[in-house]
XYZ file of C-alpha atoms in Angstrom:
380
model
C 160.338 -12.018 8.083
C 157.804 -12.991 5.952
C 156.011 -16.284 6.478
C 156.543 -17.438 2.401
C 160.256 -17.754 3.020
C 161.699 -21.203 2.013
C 157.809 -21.934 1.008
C 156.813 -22.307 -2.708
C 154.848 -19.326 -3.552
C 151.729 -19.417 -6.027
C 151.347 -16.312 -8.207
C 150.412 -14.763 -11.516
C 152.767 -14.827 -14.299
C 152.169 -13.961 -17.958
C 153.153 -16.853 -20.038
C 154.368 -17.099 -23.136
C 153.514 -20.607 -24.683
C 154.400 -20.542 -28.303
C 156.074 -17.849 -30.193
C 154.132 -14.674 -31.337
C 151.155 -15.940 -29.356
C 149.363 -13.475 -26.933
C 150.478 -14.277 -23.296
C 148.358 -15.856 -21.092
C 148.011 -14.657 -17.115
C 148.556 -17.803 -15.748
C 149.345 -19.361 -11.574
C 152.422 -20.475 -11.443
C 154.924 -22.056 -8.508
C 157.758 -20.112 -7.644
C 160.310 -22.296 -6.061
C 162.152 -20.600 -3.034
C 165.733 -19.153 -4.190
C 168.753 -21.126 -3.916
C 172.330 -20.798 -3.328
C 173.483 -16.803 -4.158
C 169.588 -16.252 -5.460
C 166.736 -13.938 -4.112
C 163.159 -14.272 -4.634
C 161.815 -10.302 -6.053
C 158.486 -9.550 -5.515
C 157.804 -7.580 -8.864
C 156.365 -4.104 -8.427
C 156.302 -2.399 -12.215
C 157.954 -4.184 -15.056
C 157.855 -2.390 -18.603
C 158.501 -3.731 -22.021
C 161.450 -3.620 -24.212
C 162.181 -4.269 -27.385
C 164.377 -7.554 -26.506
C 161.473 -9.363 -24.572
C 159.708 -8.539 -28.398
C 162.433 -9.934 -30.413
C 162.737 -13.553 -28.689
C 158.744 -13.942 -27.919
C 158.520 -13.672 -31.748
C 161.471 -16.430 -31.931
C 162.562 -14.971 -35.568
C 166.240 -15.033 -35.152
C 167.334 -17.617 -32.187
C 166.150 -21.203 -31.032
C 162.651 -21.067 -29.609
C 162.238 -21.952 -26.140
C 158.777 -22.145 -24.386
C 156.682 -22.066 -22.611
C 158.608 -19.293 -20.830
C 158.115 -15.959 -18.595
C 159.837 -12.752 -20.684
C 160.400 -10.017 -18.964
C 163.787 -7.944 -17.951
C 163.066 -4.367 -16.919
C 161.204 -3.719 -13.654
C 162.048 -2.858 -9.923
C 160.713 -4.796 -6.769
C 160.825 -5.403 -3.434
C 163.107 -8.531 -2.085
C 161.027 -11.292 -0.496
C 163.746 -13.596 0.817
C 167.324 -14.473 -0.172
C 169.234 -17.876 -0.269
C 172.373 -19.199 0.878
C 175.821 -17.160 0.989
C 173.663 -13.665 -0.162
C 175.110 -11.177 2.340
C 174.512 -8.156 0.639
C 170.928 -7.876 0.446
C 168.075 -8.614 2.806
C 164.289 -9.225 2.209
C 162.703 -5.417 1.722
C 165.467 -4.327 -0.041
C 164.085 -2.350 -3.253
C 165.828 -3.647 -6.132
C 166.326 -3.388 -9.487
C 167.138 -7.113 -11.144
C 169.316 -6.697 -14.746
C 169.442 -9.076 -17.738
C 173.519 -9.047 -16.780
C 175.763 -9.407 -13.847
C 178.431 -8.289 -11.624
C 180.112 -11.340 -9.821
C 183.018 -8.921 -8.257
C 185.054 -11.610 -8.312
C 186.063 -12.583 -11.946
C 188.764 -11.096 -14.268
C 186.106 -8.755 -15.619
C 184.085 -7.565 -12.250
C 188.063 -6.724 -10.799
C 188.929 -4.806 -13.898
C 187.758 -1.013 -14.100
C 188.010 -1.224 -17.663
C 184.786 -3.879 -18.132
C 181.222 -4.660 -17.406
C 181.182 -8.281 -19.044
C 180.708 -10.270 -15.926
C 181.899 -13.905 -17.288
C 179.656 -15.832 -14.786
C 176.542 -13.503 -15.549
C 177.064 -11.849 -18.771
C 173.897 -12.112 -20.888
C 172.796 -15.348 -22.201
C 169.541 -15.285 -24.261
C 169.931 -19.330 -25.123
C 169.376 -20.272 -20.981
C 166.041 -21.432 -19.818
C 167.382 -22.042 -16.077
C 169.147 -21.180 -13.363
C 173.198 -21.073 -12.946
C 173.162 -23.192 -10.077
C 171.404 -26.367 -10.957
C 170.182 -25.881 -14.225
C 166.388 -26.333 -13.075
C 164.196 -23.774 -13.705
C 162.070 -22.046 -10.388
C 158.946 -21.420 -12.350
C 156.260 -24.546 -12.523
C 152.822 -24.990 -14.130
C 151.354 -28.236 -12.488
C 154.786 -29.550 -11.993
C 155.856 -28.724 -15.560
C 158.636 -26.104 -15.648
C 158.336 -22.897 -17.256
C 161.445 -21.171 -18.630
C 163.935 -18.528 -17.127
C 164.047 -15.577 -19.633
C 167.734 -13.512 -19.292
C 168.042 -14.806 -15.875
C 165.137 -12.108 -14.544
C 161.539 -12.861 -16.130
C 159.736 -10.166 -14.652
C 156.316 -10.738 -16.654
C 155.779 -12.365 -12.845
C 154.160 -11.058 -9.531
C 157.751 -13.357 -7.811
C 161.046 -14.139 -9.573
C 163.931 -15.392 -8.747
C 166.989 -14.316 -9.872
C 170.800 -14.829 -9.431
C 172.250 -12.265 -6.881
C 175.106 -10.935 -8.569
C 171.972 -9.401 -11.219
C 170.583 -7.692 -8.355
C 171.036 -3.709 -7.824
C 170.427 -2.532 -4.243
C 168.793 0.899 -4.608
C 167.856 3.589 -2.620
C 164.433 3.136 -1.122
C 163.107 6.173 -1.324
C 163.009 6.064 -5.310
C 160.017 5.283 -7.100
C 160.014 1.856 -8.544
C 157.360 3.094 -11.452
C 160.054 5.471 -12.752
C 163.566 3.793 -11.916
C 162.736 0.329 -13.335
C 163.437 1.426 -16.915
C 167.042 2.119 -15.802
C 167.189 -1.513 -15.684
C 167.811 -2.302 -19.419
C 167.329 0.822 -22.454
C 167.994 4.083 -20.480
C 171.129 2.659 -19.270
C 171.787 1.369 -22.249
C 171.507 4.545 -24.514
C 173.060 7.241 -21.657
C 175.686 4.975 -20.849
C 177.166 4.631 -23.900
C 177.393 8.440 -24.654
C 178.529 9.569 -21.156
C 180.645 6.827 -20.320
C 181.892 5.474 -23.891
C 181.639 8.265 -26.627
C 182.115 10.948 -23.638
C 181.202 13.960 -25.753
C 181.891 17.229 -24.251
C 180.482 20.641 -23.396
C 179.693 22.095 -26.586
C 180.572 19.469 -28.731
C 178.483 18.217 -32.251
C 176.953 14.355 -30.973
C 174.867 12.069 -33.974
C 172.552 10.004 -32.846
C 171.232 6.638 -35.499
C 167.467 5.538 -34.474
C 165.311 7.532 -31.783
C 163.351 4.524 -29.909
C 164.103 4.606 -27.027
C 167.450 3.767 -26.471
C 168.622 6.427 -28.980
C 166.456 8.921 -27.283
C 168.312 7.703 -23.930
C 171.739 8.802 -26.372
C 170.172 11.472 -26.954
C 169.458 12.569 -23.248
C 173.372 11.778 -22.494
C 174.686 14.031 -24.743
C 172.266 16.648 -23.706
C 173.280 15.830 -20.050
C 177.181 16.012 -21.340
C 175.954 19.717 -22.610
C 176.484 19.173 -26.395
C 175.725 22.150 -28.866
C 174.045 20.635 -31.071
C 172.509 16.913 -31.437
C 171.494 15.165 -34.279
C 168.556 12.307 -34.539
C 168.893 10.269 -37.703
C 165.677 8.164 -38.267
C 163.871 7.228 -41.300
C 160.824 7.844 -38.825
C 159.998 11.411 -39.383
C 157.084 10.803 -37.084
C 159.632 10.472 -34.063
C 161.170 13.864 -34.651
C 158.599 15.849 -32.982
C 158.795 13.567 -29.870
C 162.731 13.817 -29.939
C 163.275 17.120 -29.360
C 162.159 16.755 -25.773
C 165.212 14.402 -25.429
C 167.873 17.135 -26.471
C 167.685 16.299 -29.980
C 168.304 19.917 -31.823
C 168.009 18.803 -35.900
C 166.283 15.881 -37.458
C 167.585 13.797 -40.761
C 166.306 11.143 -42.445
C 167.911 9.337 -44.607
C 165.386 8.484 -46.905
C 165.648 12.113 -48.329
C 168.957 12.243 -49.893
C 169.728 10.343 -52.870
C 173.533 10.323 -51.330
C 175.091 8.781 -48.345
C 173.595 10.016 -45.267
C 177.365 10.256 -43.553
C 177.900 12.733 -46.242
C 174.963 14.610 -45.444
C 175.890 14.882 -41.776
C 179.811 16.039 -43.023
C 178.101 18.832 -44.727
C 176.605 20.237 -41.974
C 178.999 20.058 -40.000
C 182.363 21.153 -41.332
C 183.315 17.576 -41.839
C 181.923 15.557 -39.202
C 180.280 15.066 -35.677
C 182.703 14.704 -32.510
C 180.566 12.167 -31.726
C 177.756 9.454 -33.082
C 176.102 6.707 -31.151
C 174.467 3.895 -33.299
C 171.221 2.784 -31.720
C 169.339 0.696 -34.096
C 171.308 -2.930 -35.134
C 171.308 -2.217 -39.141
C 174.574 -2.647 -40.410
C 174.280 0.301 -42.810
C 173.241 2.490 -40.080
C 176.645 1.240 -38.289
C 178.886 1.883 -41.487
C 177.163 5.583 -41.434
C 177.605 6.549 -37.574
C 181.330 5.714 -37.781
C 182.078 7.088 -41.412
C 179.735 10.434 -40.337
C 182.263 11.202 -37.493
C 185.054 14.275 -38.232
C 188.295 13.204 -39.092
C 191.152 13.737 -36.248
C 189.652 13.408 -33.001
C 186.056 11.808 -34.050
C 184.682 8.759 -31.917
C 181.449 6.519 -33.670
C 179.939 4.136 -30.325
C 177.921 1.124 -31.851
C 175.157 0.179 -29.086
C 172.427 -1.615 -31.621
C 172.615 -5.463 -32.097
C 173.151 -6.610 -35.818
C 171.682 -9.450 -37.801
C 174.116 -12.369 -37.077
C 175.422 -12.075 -40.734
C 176.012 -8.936 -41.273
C 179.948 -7.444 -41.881
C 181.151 -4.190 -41.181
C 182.691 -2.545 -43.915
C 184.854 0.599 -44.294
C 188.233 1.709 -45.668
C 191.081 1.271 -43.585
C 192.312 4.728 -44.065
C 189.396 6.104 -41.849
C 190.977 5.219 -39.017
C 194.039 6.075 -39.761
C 192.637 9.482 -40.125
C 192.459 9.595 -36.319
C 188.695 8.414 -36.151
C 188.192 5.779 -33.648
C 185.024 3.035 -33.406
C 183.893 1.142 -30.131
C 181.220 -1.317 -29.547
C 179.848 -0.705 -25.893
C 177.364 -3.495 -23.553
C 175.098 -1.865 -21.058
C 176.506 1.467 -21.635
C 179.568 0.504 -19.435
C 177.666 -0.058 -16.557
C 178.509 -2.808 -13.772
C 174.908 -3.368 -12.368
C 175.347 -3.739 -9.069
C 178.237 -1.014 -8.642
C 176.747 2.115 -10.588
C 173.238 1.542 -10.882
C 172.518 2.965 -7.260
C 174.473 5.827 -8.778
C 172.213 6.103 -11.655
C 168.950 6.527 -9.274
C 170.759 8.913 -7.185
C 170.927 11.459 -10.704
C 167.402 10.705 -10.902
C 166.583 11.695 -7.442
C 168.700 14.942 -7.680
C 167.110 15.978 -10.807
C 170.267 15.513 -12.848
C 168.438 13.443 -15.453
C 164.698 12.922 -16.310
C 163.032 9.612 -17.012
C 159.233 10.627 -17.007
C 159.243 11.683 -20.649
C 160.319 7.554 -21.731
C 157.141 6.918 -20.185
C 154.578 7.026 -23.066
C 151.660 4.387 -21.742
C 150.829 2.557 -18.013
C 148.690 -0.600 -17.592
C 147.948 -2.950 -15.565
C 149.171 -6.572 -15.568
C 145.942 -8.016 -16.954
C 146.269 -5.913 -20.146
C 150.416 -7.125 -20.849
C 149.605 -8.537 -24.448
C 148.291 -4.243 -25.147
C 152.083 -3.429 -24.237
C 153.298 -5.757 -27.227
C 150.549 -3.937 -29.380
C 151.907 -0.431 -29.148
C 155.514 -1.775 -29.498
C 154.641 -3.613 -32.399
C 153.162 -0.435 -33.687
C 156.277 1.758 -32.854
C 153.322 3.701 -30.319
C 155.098 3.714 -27.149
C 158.973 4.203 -25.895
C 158.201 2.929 -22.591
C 155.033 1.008 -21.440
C 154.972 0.677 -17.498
C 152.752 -2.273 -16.361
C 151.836 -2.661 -12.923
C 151.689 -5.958 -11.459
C 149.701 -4.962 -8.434
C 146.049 -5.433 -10.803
C-alpha cells in the first residue's frame, strides 16, 4: 500500500489558464479520492480533438483555469469509499463517460448512456460534492470530462474506470479510451456491415480512420474515405480504406457520386466529421432497401438535418451512435483483449510521441491536421 494514500499528493499538471493559451506545467494538489472515486497515476495520455475544441472555448462557456485531458491509461494509486471493484495497481483506462450498472441505462443491453456519468462538458467538479480535487495554492483548478489526464495523478469517478488486463501496454491501449472506440464501435457494433459488403466512410482523422479499420475488421469489399483532404488519402489506405473521394471535385452532390459507383448506394456509411452537409450526404449516399447511414461526428448546435421523407421509406435507415456502443467498464477489457490477440491494430493511429514537458507541441500538430494520435508520456 502505498504511503500517499488518504495524503494530498503534489504533482505536475499542464494547466490551461485562459482559452487558446499554451499550457503551462504547473504543481498542483491532488486531493485524495472520495466516496466511489480512485486516484490514477497517469502513465501516457494522448490528445484528441475534444480536449482542442473546449481549450479554444469557441462554442461552449469557458471555464478555467482547468486540466484537459481524456485519453490515457494508468496505474491506480488508491481508491475511496464503497469502490470494490478495483484496487490500487490496477492498470486502468479512465473514459470521458460512465457505466453506473445500476441505472435504467447501465441494466439495459440496448444503451451505453449511463444517466449518472454520461458526458458532461459544462462540469468543473466532482459528482459527489461538487468541489474540485485539483488545487494551485489553495485555489481550485477545474475537472475536465470527469478524467483530466494532462496530470501525473487524477481522480476520477469509479464507474469511468475500465479495469484492464495488465499485461497490455498502456502507450498503445490508452487511445481506446476516447476516438478508436469511438470510430470501430460505431461500424461493428451500430452500422454492423458485413463480409463483403460496400461501407462509406465521411472524414479520415482519426476517428473515421478508426471506421475505417471496423469495416475492414467486419471484412468489407470495398471501403470508401470521403475527405476534402486529399493529403489524408495516402495515409488511409493503411486503415482499409480501398478508394478515395473528395468532394470538392464534383460540381454535383457527392451522395450522387458515391450512387454511381456503386449501383445505387453503399450498405453502409459512417459520418465522422460533425458538418451537417457531410451528415445529409452519408445517409442520402446509402442504397435504397436495406442501406444503414451511422452519424458519429458532433454538429454545430444549430444546425438541422434535412432530407425527404421518402428516403426512409425506401427502406434506408439512420442512427446516431455515443462511444460506438460501448459501456466502458463492461467491453473495454474486451477491446484490449482484440488488441492483444492481434485482431485489430492500433500502432498505425500513432503518428508522434513526446514527453510531458513538450504538451503545448501536441496541440501544434493537431492544429495543423499533422498527427492522428500524439502519445505524451508523463514519466519526463
Amino acid at each position: 500500500m502505498s504511503s500517499t494514500v488518504g495524503q494530498v499528493i503534489k504533482c505536475k499538471a499542464a494547466v490551461a489558464w485562459e482559452a487558446g493559451k499554451p499550457l503551462v506545467i504547473e504543481e498542483v494538489e491532488v486531493a485524495p479520492p472520495q466516496a466511489m472515486e480512485v486516484r490514477i497515476k497517469i502513465l501516457f495520455t494522448s490528445l484528441c480533438h475534444t480536449d482542442v475544441y473546449f481549450w479554444e472555448a469557441k462554442g461552449q462557456k469557458p471555464l478555467f483555469p482547468r486540466i484537459f485531458g481524456h485519453e490515457a491509461a494508468g496505474i491506480v494509486e488508491s481508491v475511496g469509499e464503497g469502490v470494490t471493484e478495483l484496487a490500487p495497481g490496477d492498470h486502468v483506462l479512465p473514459v470521458f463517460t460512465g457505466e453506473c450498472k445500476e441505472c435504467t441505462h447501465c441494466l439495459s443491453e440496448e444503451s451505453n448512456m449511463c444517466s449518472l456519468l454520461r458526458i458532461n462538458t459544462d462540469r468543473g467538479e466532482m459528482i459527489n460534492d461538487g468541489q474540485s480535487r485539483f488545487s494551485i495554492n489553495g485555489q481550485p483548478v477545474y475537472h475536465f470530462l470527469g478524467t483530466s489526464t494532462f496530470s501525473e495523478y487524477t481522480v476520477v469517478h469509479s464507474g469511468c474506470v475500465a479495469k484492464i488486463n495488465p499485461q497490455a501496454p498502456l502507450d498503445k491501449v490508452c487511445i481506446l479510451s476516447c476516438g478508436f472506440c469511438t470510430g470501430f464501435g460505431a461500424t461493428v457494433n451500430v452500422a454492423k456491415p458485413t463480409k463483403g459488403s460496400t461501407v462509406a466512410v465521411f472524414g479520415l482523422g482519426a476517428v473515421g480512420l478508426s471506421a475505417a479499420e471496423g469495416a475492414r475488421y467486419a471484412g468489407a469489399s470495398r471501403i470508401i474515405g470521403v475527405d476534402l483532404n486529399p493529403k489524408r488519402f495516402e495515409e488511409a489506405k493503411k486503415f482499409g480504406v480501398t478508394e478515395f473521394v473528395n468532394p470538392n471535385d464534383y460540381d454535383r452532390p457527392v451522395q450522387e457520386v458515391i450512387a454511381e459507383m456503386t449501383n445505387g448506394g453503399v450498405d453502409r456509411s459512417v459520418e465522422c466529421t460533425g458538418n451537417i452537409n457531410a451528415m445529409i450526404s452519408a445517409f442520402e449516399c446509402v442504397h435504397d432497401g436495406w442501406g444503414v447511414a451511422v452519424l458519429v461526428g458532433v454538429p454545430h448546435k444549430d444546425a438541422v438535418f434535412k432530407t425527404h421523407p421518402v428516403n426512409f421509406l425506401t427502406e434506408r435507415t439512420l442512427k446516431g451512435t455515443f462511444y460506438g456502443h460501448y459501456k466502458p467498464r463492461t467491453d473495454l477489457p474486451g477491446v484490449v483483449e482484440m488488441y492483444m490477440n492481434k485482431e485489430i491494430e492500433l500502432e498505425k493511429f500513432i503518428t508522434h510521441e513526446l514527453s510531458f514537458s513538450e504538451i503545448n507541441k501536441a496541440f501544434d500538430l493537431m492544429l495543423q491536421g499533422a498527427s492522428l494520435r500524439c502519445i505524451i508520456r508523463m514519466d519526463d
